[in-house]
């Protein structure tokens, strides 16, 4: 499983005209509290039933609170043929602490 750190994701987003899909698999209340701008919410429990809403060819960075749920989602996506899936190591917590302190830590 490929992983990316929060600073690496920041650099990736700043250096491209075609950003990856930022797929946030946390719960809606978590997403409302803290999120990376431009991310799309799809709670982990809904990923299997809403799989057809995702493009398996698109680079996708999966995000959660600390990186555990996103790793589960990333493995699931890979098992369904998604080839370009990346887990955000440390999740939104790492993003808040290492990249954007305006995003609340919870």
Short mmCIF file of C-alpha atoms in Angstrom, two decimals:
data_model
loop_
_atom_site.label_atom_id
_atom_site.label_comp_id
_atom_site.label_asym_id
_atom_site.label_seq_id
_atom_site.Cartn_x
_atom_site.Cartn_y
_atom_site.Cartn_z
CA UNK A 1 0.00 0.00 0.00
CA UNK A 2 1.39 3.37 -0.99
CA UNK A 3 1.36 6.02 1.70
CA UNK A 4 1.94 9.75 1.67
CA UNK A 5 2.74 12.08 4.54
CA UNK A 6 0.80 15.26 5.17
CA UNK A 7 3.67 17.51 3.96
CA UNK A 8 4.08 15.37 0.84
CA UNK A 9 0.35 15.66 0.12
CA UNK A 10 0.55 19.42 0.57
CA UNK A 11 3.38 19.58 -1.97
CA UNK A 12 1.51 17.29 -4.36
CA UNK A 13 -1.62 19.46 -4.22
CA UNK A 14 0.39 22.65 -4.74
CA UNK A 15 2.32 21.24 -7.67
CA UNK A 16 -0.37 19.92 -9.97
CA UNK A 17 -3.19 21.13 -12.17
CA UNK A 18 -4.92 17.74 -11.84
CA UNK A 19 -5.10 16.99 -8.12
CA UNK A 20 -5.95 13.53 -6.88
CA UNK A 21 -9.35 12.76 -5.45
CA UNK A 22 -9.17 13.38 -1.70
CA UNK A 23 -11.52 10.71 -0.39
CA UNK A 24 -12.39 11.27 3.27
CA UNK A 25 -13.81 8.10 4.84
CA UNK A 26 -14.62 9.57 8.28
CA UNK A 27 -18.10 10.16 9.63
CA UNK A 28 -20.06 13.31 8.66
CA UNK A 29 -19.62 14.93 12.10
CA UNK A 30 -15.83 14.51 11.80
CA UNK A 31 -15.83 15.94 8.30
CA UNK A 32 -17.77 19.00 9.49
CA UNK A 33 -15.31 19.52 12.33
CA UNK A 34 -12.08 19.30 10.32
CA UNK A 35 -11.30 18.61 6.67
CA UNK A 36 -8.84 19.23 3.88
CA UNK A 37 -10.22 21.72 1.40
CA UNK A 38 -11.50 19.98 -1.71
CA UNK A 39 -11.96 16.59 -0.09
CA UNK A 40 -15.02 14.44 -0.74
CA UNK A 41 -16.82 12.69 2.11
CA UNK A 42 -17.65 9.00 1.71
CA UNK A 43 -17.89 7.31 5.13
CA UNK A 44 -16.10 3.98 5.36
CA UNK A 45 -19.29 2.00 5.82
CA UNK A 46 -20.70 3.39 2.57
CA UNK A 47 -17.65 2.73 0.38
CA UNK A 48 -18.74 -0.76 -0.78
CA UNK A 49 -22.25 0.31 -1.76
CA UNK A 50 -21.16 3.56 -3.44
CA UNK A 51 -18.10 2.18 -5.22
CA UNK A 52 -19.60 3.01 -8.63
CA UNK A 53 -19.35 6.73 -7.77
CA UNK A 54 -15.55 6.50 -7.85
CA UNK A 55 -13.21 6.42 -10.84
CA UNK A 56 -10.82 3.46 -10.53
CA UNK A 57 -8.36 5.16 -12.90
CA UNK A 58 -8.10 8.39 -10.90
CA UNK A 59 -5.34 8.90 -8.38
CA UNK A 60 -7.10 8.74 -5.00
CA UNK A 61 -5.73 9.76 -1.59
CA UNK A 62 -7.79 8.21 1.20
CA UNK A 63 -8.10 10.19 4.44
CA UNK A 64 -9.39 9.49 7.95
CA UNK A 65 -8.57 10.69 11.47
CA UNK A 66 -5.27 8.87 12.06
CA UNK A 67 -4.81 6.63 9.01
CA UNK A 68 -6.41 3.36 10.14
CA UNK A 69 -9.85 3.56 8.49
CA UNK A 70 -8.31 5.08 5.38
CA UNK A 71 -5.89 2.14 5.17
CA UNK A 72 -8.86 -0.26 5.35
CA UNK A 73 -10.65 1.68 2.60
CA UNK A 74 -7.51 1.81 0.46
CA UNK A 75 -7.01 -1.97 0.71
CA UNK A 76 -10.68 -2.48 -0.18
CA UNK A 77 -10.38 -0.19 -3.21
CA UNK A 78 -7.25 -2.00 -4.36
CA UNK A 79 -9.06 -5.33 -4.04
CA UNK A 80 -11.72 -3.94 -6.39
CA UNK A 81 -9.25 -2.97 -9.10
CA UNK A 82 -8.29 0.57 -8.12
CA UNK A 83 -4.63 0.83 -9.08
CA UNK A 84 -3.69 4.33 -7.94
CA UNK A 85 -4.71 4.49 -4.29
CA UNK A 86 -2.66 6.23 -1.60
CA UNK A 87 -3.23 6.31 2.16
CA UNK A 88 -2.64 9.56 4.06
CA UNK A 89 -0.34 8.44 6.87
CA UNK A 90 -1.42 10.03 10.14
CA UNK A 91 -4.70 11.23 8.63
CA UNK A 92 -6.30 14.60 9.20
CA UNK A 93 -4.56 14.75 12.57
CA UNK A 94 -1.17 14.87 10.84
CA UNK A 95 -2.49 17.41 8.35
CA UNK A 96 -3.62 19.67 11.22
CA UNK A 97 -0.35 19.35 13.12
CA UNK A 98 2.12 19.42 10.22
CA UNK A 99 0.50 21.43 7.42
CA UNK A 100 -2.52 23.52 8.35
CA UNK A 101 -2.94 24.48 12.02
CA UNK A 102 -6.26 26.18 11.15
CA UNK A 103 -7.78 22.71 10.73
CA UNK A 104 -8.92 21.74 14.25
CA UNK A 105 -7.30 18.85 16.07
CA UNK A 106 -9.85 16.60 17.74
#
